[in-house]
Amino acid sequence: KNAEIVKTLKPWGIDTLRVVDDSSEELYGDWNFPYVPHGMGKLAASLKGLGTKPGVWVAPAFVSETSEVFKKHPDWMQMDAEGHPVTNRDFYGNTMHFLDTTNPEALAHLKSVFQRVHDWGYQYVMIDFLQWLALGDRYQNAHLTRAEVYRQALRTIRETLGPDIYLLGCGAPQLASVGLVDGMRIGPDQWGESGFENIAARSYEQGVWWVNDPDALVGSDARTEEYRAWITLAGLSSGAITLGDDLTSLSPERLAILKRIHPVAGTSGRPADLFGTIPAQEWVLPVQGMGTRMRVVGLFNWGGKEALTHHLEPLDYVPTSKAALVYDFWNEILLTIFNGKLDVAIPPRESRTLVITGVTGAPQIVAVSNHLSQVTLKDPSWSATDLTLKGQTQGAPGDSYHIVAYCPPEFDPDQAVVNNKGAFLVKQQDGIWWIPVT
């Protein structure tokens, strides 16, 4: 059922279903997935048949004491200072040991595991608990540093999977992983209480070393306002977005919120107050193709029990203008045309998203409602010759949204045309007009 929902969300760029099982049913090290009906290859094929990309979870360092690999090859394990296999007892119901990939036979085994994953047809591979690839005291090759041990193993996985499979590193030494993974987990399991801090602290990595991955959004039990805050941060930080909820249980309201940050924007926002407040409470995202004329600003209140008031000067975000239009994206209302200060109070665990645009003195586009980052807005322009405001928007087939336009008092629009057909003009408030689009 989740795969069917992913199929319906594919036009919004949500296209991958990851198969994860880190329970005691798996014999870590053997990686045969015995509990999967008809095998992992047929599972991957069935997911592809539904129009989704199949993904899989593997912990490459782990070897269960009950696995065939450990029974036959205890000499393949990392050793402690006394020369005994490194042991982590009762880990996910297992007594766990850890592969020593400086042993050529163990490295060949690692390669065979990921060749199998490749041949099964998985297009997304999450490799977890990577720090355990190099946490022993003794290795067969005693001349390598731990960083060299780690990179040798990770490079083998990367080369075996090839360049076309998305590789996500997790529980990984980050600097030692640069250049070998496509995505990197940057925080704890689920977004949790500290997820927003990790996203801010590691924002400099996003789009430079890899795609940042703060792990799964799980919001089915959260208030709608808190869920919207998490979604807003995901949209502004522009990393990988993983959905940890049972999609069959998400309400239409929450699915609608989720769609407004997909597909993920190509540009990434940054925390404006990273060194000023802990945690960071303000994010700024430039709008593609708009230069300094438009910014999306996310205001948050991640802590405490009282409202947090943000004190803004909108012209700081669009310094080339003499006044700024401040549009509340989620509440769909123009807050003000402003050239002074603006105070915005945010209740605990909530957010506000403001689209701030420099006033041009002529009719102009303020926002589109179908994407928080405004990435779906293309080439808006005003012609003083024929008094026409033009532009393009992009959307998923069948989606309904609206374009928001501002007209100064001396201008009064008389018609709208969308896809070469007459469209409605809806006056939402003084100076603000909506043009509905399907």
CSV table of C-alpha atoms in Angstrom, one decimal:
chain,number,residue,atom,x,y,z
A,1,LYS,CA,0.0,0.0,0.0
A,2,ASN,CA,2.8,2.4,0.8
A,3,ALA,CA,4.4,1.6,-2.6
A,4,GLU,CA,1.0,2.5,-4.3
A,5,ILE,CA,1.0,5.9,-2.5
A,6,VAL,CA,4.6,6.5,-3.5
A,7,LYS,CA,3.5,5.9,-7.1
A,8,THR,CA,0.8,8.6,-6.8
A,9,LEU,CA,3.3,11.0,-5.4
A,10,LYS,CA,5.9,10.4,-8.1
A,11,PRO,CA,4.9,13.6,-10.0
A,12,TRP,CA,6.1,15.6,-7.0
A,13,GLY,CA,9.5,13.8,-7.0
A,14,ILE,CA,8.8,11.3,-4.3
A,15,ASP,CA,9.9,8.2,-6.1
A,16,THR,CA,11.8,5.8,-3.8
A,17,LEU,CA,10.7,3.1,-1.3
A,18,ARG,CA,13.5,1.9,1.0
A,19,VAL,CA,13.3,-1.6,2.5
A,20,VAL,CA,14.7,-1.6,6.1
A,21,ASP,CA,14.9,-4.4,8.6
A,22,ASP,CA,17.5,-4.1,11.4
A,23,SER,CA,15.8,-6.7,13.6
A,24,SER,CA,17.0,-10.0,14.9
A,25,GLU,CA,15.5,-11.8,11.9
A,26,GLU,CA,18.5,-10.9,9.7
A,27,LEU,CA,21.7,-12.9,9.9
A,28,TYR,CA,24.1,-9.9,9.7
A,29,GLY,CA,27.1,-10.7,7.6
A,30,ASP,CA,25.3,-13.3,5.5
A,31,TRP,CA,22.8,-10.8,4.1
A,32,ASN,CA,20.4,-13.3,2.6
A,33,PHE,CA,17.2,-11.6,3.8
A,34,PRO,CA,15.5,-14.9,4.5
A,35,TYR,CA,12.2,-13.4,5.6
A,36,VAL,CA,11.5,-11.6,2.3
A,37,PRO,CA,9.0,-13.7,0.3
A,38,HIS,CA,10.3,-14.8,-3.1
A,39,GLY,CA,13.7,-13.1,-2.5
A,40,MET,CA,15.1,-9.6,-2.7
A,41,GLY,CA,15.5,-9.6,-6.5
A,42,LYS,CA,11.8,-10.2,-7.0
A,43,LEU,CA,10.9,-7.5,-4.4
A,44,ALA,CA,13.0,-5.0,-6.3
A,45,ALA,CA,11.4,-5.9,-9.5
A,46,SER,CA,7.9,-5.6,-8.0
A,47,LEU,CA,8.7,-2.1,-6.7
A,48,LYS,CA,10.0,-1.1,-10.1
A,49,GLY,CA,6.8,-2.4,-11.6
A,50,LEU,CA,4.8,0.0,-9.4
A,51,GLY,CA,6.9,2.9,-10.8
A,52,THR,CA,9.0,3.4,-7.7
A,53,LYS,CA,12.8,3.1,-7.2
A,54,PRO,CA,13.7,0.2,-4.8
A,55,GLY,CA,16.0,1.0,-1.9
A,56,VAL,CA,17.7,-1.3,0.6
A,57,TRP,CA,19.4,-1.0,4.0
A,58,VAL,CA,22.7,-2.8,4.8
A,59,ALA,CA,25.2,-2.6,7.7
A,60,PRO,CA,28.4,-3.7,6.0
A,61,ALA,CA,30.6,-4.1,9.1
A,62,PHE,CA,28.1,-6.3,11.1
A,63,VAL,CA,28.6,-10.0,11.5
A,64,SER,CA,26.2,-12.0,13.8
A,65,GLU,CA,27.8,-14.7,15.9
A,66,THR,CA,25.1,-17.0,14.5
A,67,SER,CA,25.9,-16.2,10.9
A,68,GLU,CA,27.6,-18.6,8.5
A,69,VAL,CA,30.3,-16.0,7.9
A,70,PHE,CA,31.3,-15.9,11.5
A,71,LYS,CA,31.1,-19.7,12.0
A,72,LYS,CA,33.3,-20.4,9.0
A,73,HIS,CA,35.6,-17.4,9.2
A,74,PRO,CA,36.2,-16.0,12.7
A,75,ASP,CA,39.6,-14.9,11.5
A,76,TRP,CA,37.9,-12.3,9.3
A,77,MET,CA,36.9,-10.2,12.3
A,78,GLN,CA,38.4,-7.1,13.8
A,79,MET,CA,40.3,-7.9,17.0
A,80,ASP,CA,40.6,-6.1,20.3
A,81,ALA,CA,43.9,-5.3,22.1
A,82,GLU,CA,44.1,-8.9,23.5
A,83,GLY,CA,43.6,-10.5,20.1
A,84,HIS,CA,39.9,-11.5,20.5
A,85,PRO,CA,37.1,-10.6,18.1
A,86,VAL,CA,35.6,-7.3,18.9
A,87,THR,CA,32.2,-8.0,20.4
A,88,ASN,CA,29.0,-6.0,20.9
A,89,ARG,CA,26.6,-8.2,22.9
A,90,ASP,CA,22.9,-8.3,22.5
A,91,PHE,CA,22.9,-5.8,19.6
A,92,TYR,CA,19.4,-6.0,18.0
A,93,GLY,CA,19.1,-9.4,19.6
A,94,ASN,CA,22.5,-10.5,18.3
A,95,THR,CA,26.0,-11.0,19.6
A,96,MET,CA,27.8,-8.9,17.0
A,97,HIS,CA,31.3,-8.9,15.6
A,98,PHE,CA,32.8,-6.7,12.9
A,99,LEU,CA,34.4,-7.4,9.6
A,100,ASP,CA,38.1,-6.7,9.1
A,101,THR,CA,38.3,-5.6,5.5
A,102,THR,CA,42.1,-5.4,5.5
A,103,ASN,CA,41.8,-9.2,5.2
A,104,PRO,CA,41.7,-9.8,1.5
A,105,GLU,CA,39.2,-12.6,1.8
A,106,ALA,CA,36.9,-10.5,4.1
A,107,LEU,CA,37.2,-7.6,1.6
A,108,ALA,CA,36.2,-10.0,-1.2
A,109,HIS,CA,33.2,-11.1,0.8
A,110,LEU,CA,32.2,-7.4,1.3
A,111,LYS,CA,32.5,-6.9,-2.5
A,112,SER,CA,30.3,-10.0,-3.1
A,113,VAL,CA,27.6,-8.7,-0.8
A,114,PHE,CA,27.3,-5.5,-2.7
A,115,GLN,CA,27.6,-7.1,-6.1
A,116,ARG,CA,24.5,-9.2,-5.0
A,117,VAL,CA,22.7,-5.9,-4.0
A,118,HIS,CA,23.6,-4.4,-7.4
A,119,ASP,CA,22.4,-7.5,-9.3
A,120,TRP,CA,19.1,-7.6,-7.4
A,121,GLY,CA,18.4,-4.2,-9.0
A,122,TYR,CA,18.3,-1.8,-6.1
A,123,GLN,CA,18.8,1.8,-7.1
A,124,TYR,CA,19.3,3.3,-3.6
A,125,VAL,CA,21.5,1.7,-1.0
A,126,MET,CA,21.7,2.9,2.6
A,127,ILE,CA,24.8,1.6,4.4
A,128,ASP,CA,24.6,2.1,8.2
A,129,PHE,CA,26.8,1.9,11.3
A,130,LEU,CA,29.8,2.7,9.1
A,131,GLN,CA,32.0,3.7,12.1
A,132,TRP,CA,32.3,0.0,13.0
A,133,LEU,CA,34.3,-0.6,9.8
A,134,ALA,CA,37.3,0.8,11.7
A,135,LEU,CA,36.9,0.6,15.5
A,136,GLY,CA,39.0,-2.4,16.3
A,137,ASP,CA,42.4,-2.4,17.9
A,138,ARG,CA,44.1,-5.0,15.6
A,139,TYR,CA,43.7,-5.6,11.8
A,140,GLN,CA,45.4,-8.1,9.6
A,141,ASN,CA,47.1,-5.2,7.8
A,142,ALA,CA,48.7,-3.4,10.8
A,143,HIS,CA,50.2,-0.7,8.5
A,144,LEU,CA,47.0,1.1,7.7
A,145,THR,CA,45.5,3.9,9.8
A,146,ARG,CA,41.9,3.6,10.8
A,147,ALA,CA,41.0,6.2,8.2
A,148,GLU,CA,42.7,4.2,5.6
A,149,VAL,CA,41.0,1.0,6.7
A,150,TYR,CA,37.6,2.8,6.5
A,151,ARG,CA,38.2,4.4,3.1
A,152,GLN,CA,39.4,1.1,1.6
A,153,ALA,CA,36.1,-0.6,2.7
A,154,LEU,CA,33.9,2.3,1.6
A,155,ARG,CA,35.7,2.7,-1.8
A,156,THR,CA,35.1,-1.1,-2.4
A,157,ILE,CA,31.4,-0.6,-1.8
A,158,ARG,CA,31.2,2.5,-4.0
A,159,GLU,CA,33.1,0.9,-6.9
A,160,THR,CA,31.1,-2.4,-6.7
A,161,LEU,CA,27.7,-0.6,-6.8
A,162,GLY,CA,28.9,1.8,-9.5
A,163,PRO,CA,28.1,5.4,-10.2
A,164,ASP,CA,24.4,5.1,-11.0
A,165,ILE,CA,23.2,3.7,-7.6
A,166,TYR,CA,22.5,6.3,-5.0
A,167,LEU,CA,24.7,5.5,-1.9
A,168,LEU,CA,23.7,6.9,1.5
A,169,GLY,CA,26.3,6.8,4.3
A,170,CYS,CA,25.0,6.6,7.9
A,171,GLY,CA,26.8,6.5,11.3
A,172,ALA,CA,29.8,7.5,9.3
A,173,PRO,CA,33.1,9.4,10.0
A,174,GLN,CA,32.2,12.3,7.8
A,175,LEU,CA,35.5,13.7,6.7
A,176,ALA,CA,36.8,10.3,5.8
A,177,SER,CA,33.7,9.7,3.6
A,178,VAL,CA,34.0,12.7,1.3
A,179,GLY,CA,34.0,11.8,-2.3
A,180,LEU,CA,32.6,8.3,-1.8
A,181,VAL,CA,28.9,8.7,-1.0
A,182,ASP,CA,26.0,10.6,-2.6
A,183,GLY,CA,24.2,11.3,0.6
A,184,MET,CA,25.1,11.5,4.3
A,185,ARG,CA,23.1,11.1,7.5
A,186,ILE,CA,23.8,14.2,9.5
A,187,GLY,CA,21.8,13.6,12.7
A,188,PRO,CA,20.1,11.0,14.9
A,189,ASP,CA,17.4,8.5,13.9
A,190,GLN,CA,14.3,10.5,13.0
A,191,TRP,CA,14.4,14.3,13.3
A,192,GLY,CA,13.8,14.0,17.0
A,193,GLU,CA,14.4,16.8,19.5
A,194,SER,CA,17.9,17.8,18.1
A,195,GLY,CA,17.3,17.2,14.4
A,196,PHE,CA,17.0,20.9,13.7
A,197,GLU,CA,20.3,21.6,15.4
A,198,ASN,CA,22.1,19.0,13.2
A,199,ILE,CA,20.6,20.4,10.0
A,200,ALA,CA,21.8,23.9,10.9
A,201,ALA,CA,25.3,22.9,12.1
A,202,ARG,CA,26.0,20.8,9.0
A,203,SER,CA,24.3,23.1,6.5
A,204,TYR,CA,27.6,24.0,4.9
A,205,GLU,CA,28.0,20.4,3.7
A,206,GLN,CA,24.7,20.4,1.7
A,207,GLY,CA,25.3,20.4,-2.0
A,208,VAL,CA,29.1,20.6,-1.5
A,209,TRP,CA,30.2,17.3,-0.2
A,210,TRP,CA,26.9,15.4,-0.7
A,211,VAL,CA,23.2,15.6,-0.1
A,212,ASN,CA,22.5,16.1,3.6
A,213,ASP,CA,20.1,13.5,5.0
A,214,PRO,CA,18.6,14.3,8.5
A,215,ASP,CA,16.7,11.0,8.4
A,216,ALA,CA,13.0,10.3,8.4
A,217,LEU,CA,10.3,12.9,9.1
A,218,VAL,CA,7.9,11.2,11.4
A,219,GLY,CA,5.0,13.5,12.1
A,220,SER,CA,1.8,11.5,12.3
A,221,ASP,CA,1.5,12.1,16.0
A,222,ALA,CA,2.6,15.7,16.0
A,223,ARG,CA,0.3,18.7,15.9
A,224,THR,CA,-0.4,20.0,12.4
A,225,GLU,CA,1.5,23.2,13.2
A,226,GLU,CA,4.5,21.3,14.4
A,227,TYR,CA,4.4,19.0,11.4
A,228,ARG,CA,4.3,22.1,9.1
A,229,ALA,CA,7.4,23.5,10.9
A,230,TRP,CA,9.4,20.3,10.2
A,231,ILE,CA,8.2,20.3,6.6
A,232,THR,CA,9.2,24.0,6.3
A,233,LEU,CA,12.7,23.3,7.6
A,234,ALA,CA,13.1,20.3,5.2
A,235,GLY,CA,12.1,22.5,2.3
A,236,LEU,CA,14.4,25.4,3.2
A,237,SER,CA,17.5,23.3,4.0
A,238,SER,CA,16.9,21.4,0.7
A,239,GLY,CA,18.6,18.1,1.7
A,240,ALA,CA,17.2,14.6,1.2
A,241,ILE,CA,13.7,14.1,2.5
A,242,THR,CA,12.8,10.7,3.9
A,243,LEU,CA,9.2,10.0,5.1
A,244,GLY,CA,9.0,7.7,8.1
A,245,ASP,CA,5.3,7.8,8.5
A,246,ASP,CA,3.0,5.1,7.2
A,247,LEU,CA,1.8,7.0,4.2
A,248,THR,CA,-1.5,5.2,4.3
A,249,SER,CA,-2.3,7.0,7.6
A,250,LEU,CA,-1.4,10.5,6.5
A,251,SER,CA,-4.4,12.8,6.3
A,252,PRO,CA,-5.1,14.7,3.0
A,253,GLU,CA,-4.2,17.9,4.8
A,254,ARG,CA,-0.7,16.6,5.7
A,255,LEU,CA,-0.2,15.1,2.2
A,256,ALA,CA,-1.0,18.6,0.8
A,257,ILE,CA,1.6,20.2,3.2
A,258,LEU,CA,4.2,17.6,2.1
A,259,LYS,CA,3.6,18.2,-1.6
A,260,ARG,CA,4.5,21.9,-1.1
A,261,ILE,CA,8.2,21.2,-0.6
A,262,HIS,CA,8.5,18.7,-3.5
A,263,PRO,CA,10.4,18.2,-5.8
A,264,VAL,CA,13.3,19.3,-3.6
A,265,ALA,CA,14.7,22.7,-4.7
A,266,GLY,CA,18.1,22.8,-6.4
A,267,THR,CA,19.3,25.6,-4.1
A,268,SER,CA,19.8,25.4,-0.4
A,269,GLY,CA,19.0,27.8,2.4
A,270,ARG,CA,21.3,28.7,5.2
A,271,PRO,CA,20.6,29.5,8.9
A,272,ALA,CA,21.0,33.3,9.2
A,273,ASP,CA,21.6,33.1,13.0
A,274,LEU,CA,23.8,30.1,13.2
A,275,PHE,CA,26.3,31.8,15.5
A,276,GLY,CA,23.8,34.0,17.2
A,277,THR,CA,21.3,31.6,18.8
A,278,ILE,CA,21.2,28.0,19.8
A,279,PRO,CA,19.3,26.4,18.2
A,280,ALA,CA,19.2,28.4,14.9
A,281,GLN,CA,15.7,29.9,14.5
A,282,GLU,CA,15.9,31.7,11.1
A,283,TRP,CA,16.6,30.3,7.7
A,284,VAL,CA,17.0,32.2,4.4
A,285,LEU,CA,16.6,30.7,0.9
A,286,PRO,CA,17.4,32.7,-2.3
A,287,VAL,CA,14.8,32.1,-5.0
A,288,GLN,CA,16.3,30.7,-8.2
A,289,GLY,CA,16.5,33.2,-11.0
A,290,MET,CA,15.4,36.1,-8.9
A,291,GLY,CA,18.7,37.6,-7.9
A,292,THR,CA,18.3,39.8,-4.8
A,293,ARG,CA,14.7,40.5,-5.6
A,294,MET,CA,13.1,37.6,-3.7
A,295,ARG,CA,13.9,35.6,-0.6
A,296,VAL,CA,12.1,32.9,1.3
A,297,VAL,CA,12.5,33.3,5.1
A,298,GLY,CA,11.6,30.7,7.6
A,299,LEU,CA,11.1,31.8,11.2
A,300,PHE,CA,11.0,29.1,13.9
A,301,ASN,CA,10.6,28.6,17.6
A,302,TRP,CA,12.2,25.2,18.5
A,303,GLY,CA,12.4,25.6,22.2
A,304,GLY,CA,10.8,26.8,25.4
A,305,LYS,CA,7.1,27.2,26.4
A,306,GLU,CA,6.6,30.8,25.4
A,307,ALA,CA,6.2,32.5,22.0
A,308,LEU,CA,9.4,33.8,20.4
A,309,THR,CA,9.2,37.2,18.6
A,310,HIS,CA,11.4,37.6,15.6
A,311,HIS,CA,12.4,41.3,14.8
A,312,LEU,CA,12.9,41.7,11.1
A,313,GLU,CA,13.8,44.4,8.7
A,314,PRO,CA,12.4,43.1,5.4
A,315,LEU,CA,14.7,45.3,3.3
A,316,ASP,CA,17.7,43.5,4.7
A,317,TYR,CA,16.7,40.6,2.6
A,318,VAL,CA,16.0,42.5,-0.7
A,319,PRO,CA,18.5,45.4,-0.3
A,320,THR,CA,18.0,46.6,-3.9
A,321,SER,CA,14.5,47.9,-3.3
A,322,LYS,CA,13.0,50.8,-1.3
A,323,ALA,CA,10.1,48.8,0.0
A,324,ALA,CA,9.3,45.1,0.4
A,325,LEU,CA,6.2,42.9,0.0
A,326,VAL,CA,6.0,40.4,2.8
A,327,TYR,CA,3.7,37.4,2.0
A,328,ASP,CA,2.8,34.7,4.5
A,329,PHE,CA,3.2,31.5,2.4
A,330,TRP,CA,1.2,29.0,4.5
A,331,ASN,CA,-1.5,31.4,5.6
A,332,GLU,CA,-1.7,32.9,2.1
A,333,ILE,CA,-2.0,36.5,3.0
A,334,LEU,CA,0.1,39.6,2.4
A,335,LEU,CA,1.3,40.8,5.8
A,336,THR,CA,2.5,44.2,4.7
A,337,ILE,CA,4.2,46.5,2.2
A,338,PHE,CA,7.1,47.5,4.4
A,339,ASN,CA,10.1,49.7,4.6
A,340,GLY,CA,10.5,49.5,8.4
A,341,LYS,CA,10.6,46.8,11.0
A,342,LEU,CA,8.3,43.8,11.3
A,343,ASP,CA,7.8,41.8,14.5
A,344,VAL,CA,6.5,38.2,14.1
A,345,ALA,CA,5.6,36.1,17.1
A,346,ILE,CA,6.0,32.3,16.8
A,347,PRO,CA,4.3,29.9,19.3
A,348,PRO,CA,6.5,27.0,20.6
A,349,ARG,CA,7.3,24.3,18.0
A,350,GLU,CA,5.8,26.3,15.2
A,351,SER,CA,7.0,28.4,12.3
A,352,ARG,CA,6.1,31.1,9.8
A,353,THR,CA,7.3,31.2,6.2
A,354,LEU,CA,7.6,34.6,4.6
A,355,VAL,CA,8.2,35.3,0.9
A,356,ILE,CA,9.9,38.7,0.8
A,357,THR,CA,9.9,40.5,-2.5
A,358,GLY,CA,11.3,43.9,-3.4
A,359,VAL,CA,8.7,46.4,-4.6
A,360,THR,CA,9.2,47.4,-8.3
A,361,GLY,CA,6.6,50.1,-8.6
A,362,ALA,CA,4.8,48.1,-11.3
A,363,PRO,CA,2.5,45.0,-11.2
A,364,GLN,CA,4.6,42.0,-10.1
A,365,ILE,CA,4.4,38.4,-9.0
A,366,VAL,CA,4.6,38.0,-5.2
A,367,ALA,CA,4.5,34.2,-4.9
A,368,VAL,CA,3.2,30.9,-6.2
A,369,SER,CA,1.3,28.6,-3.7
A,370,ASN,CA,2.5,25.2,-5.0
A,371,HIS,CA,6.1,25.3,-3.7
A,372,LEU,CA,7.6,26.8,-0.6
A,373,SER,CA,10.9,27.6,-2.2
A,374,GLN,CA,9.2,29.3,-5.2
A,375,VAL,CA,11.3,27.2,-7.5
A,376,THR,CA,8.2,26.6,-9.7
A,377,LEU,CA,8.1,30.3,-10.6
A,378,LYS,CA,10.0,31.1,-13.8
A,379,ASP,CA,10.9,34.4,-15.6
A,380,PRO,CA,8.2,36.9,-14.3
A,381,SER,CA,8.4,40.2,-16.2
A,382,TRP,CA,6.4,43.4,-16.6
A,383,SER,CA,6.0,45.1,-20.0
A,384,ALA,CA,5.3,48.8,-19.7
A,385,THR,CA,4.6,48.9,-23.4
A,386,ASP,CA,1.6,46.6,-23.5
A,387,LEU,CA,0.8,46.7,-19.8
A,388,THR,CA,1.2,43.0,-19.4
A,389,LEU,CA,2.6,40.9,-16.5
A,390,LYS,CA,4.0,37.6,-17.8
A,391,GLY,CA,5.7,34.5,-16.4
A,392,GLN,CA,5.7,30.7,-16.2
A,393,THR,CA,4.9,28.3,-13.4
A,394,GLN,CA,5.5,24.6,-13.2
A,395,GLY,CA,3.4,22.0,-11.4
A,396,ALA,CA,2.5,18.3,-11.2
A,397,PRO,CA,-0.3,17.2,-13.5
A,398,GLY,CA,-3.7,17.8,-12.0
A,399,ASP,CA,-2.4,19.9,-9.1
A,400,SER,CA,-4.4,23.0,-8.2
A,401,TYR,CA,-2.6,26.1,-7.0
A,402,HIS,CA,-2.6,29.9,-7.5
A,403,ILE,CA,-0.3,32.6,-8.6
A,404,VAL,CA,-0.2,35.7,-6.4
A,405,ALA,CA,0.2,39.1,-8.0
A,406,TYR,CA,0.6,42.6,-6.6
A,407,CYS,CA,-0.8,45.6,-8.4
A,408,PRO,CA,0.0,49.2,-7.1
A,409,PRO,CA,-3.0,51.4,-6.6
A,410,GLU,CA,-2.7,53.0,-10.1
A,411,PHE,CA,-3.0,49.6,-11.8
A,412,ASP,CA,-6.3,47.6,-12.0
A,413,PRO,CA,-6.0,44.2,-13.8
A,414,ASP,CA,-8.8,43.4,-16.3
A,415,GLN,CA,-8.0,39.9,-17.4
A,416,ALA,CA,-5.8,36.8,-16.8
A,417,VAL,CA,-4.7,34.2,-19.3
A,418,VAL,CA,-3.4,30.7,-18.3
A,419,ASN,CA,-2.3,28.1,-20.9
A,420,ASN,CA,-3.8,30.4,-23.6
A,421,LYS,CA,-7.2,30.4,-22.0
A,422,GLY,CA,-9.1,33.0,-20.0
A,423,ALA,CA,-8.6,32.5,-16.2
A,424,PHE,CA,-10.2,33.9,-13.1
A,425,LEU,CA,-8.9,37.0,-11.4
A,426,VAL,CA,-9.7,36.8,-7.7
A,427,LYS,CA,-9.1,39.9,-5.5
A,428,GLN,CA,-7.8,38.5,-2.3
A,429,GLN,CA,-7.2,41.9,-0.5
A,430,ASP,CA,-6.3,45.4,-1.6
A,431,GLY,CA,-3.6,45.2,-4.2
A,432,ILE,CA,-3.4,41.4,-4.1
A,433,TRP,CA,-4.8,39.2,-6.8
A,434,TRP,CA,-5.0,35.4,-7.2
A,435,ILE,CA,-4.9,33.6,-10.5
A,436,PRO,CA,-6.0,29.9,-10.0
A,437,VAL,CA,-4.2,27.3,-12.0
A,438,THR,CA,-4.8,23.6,-12.6
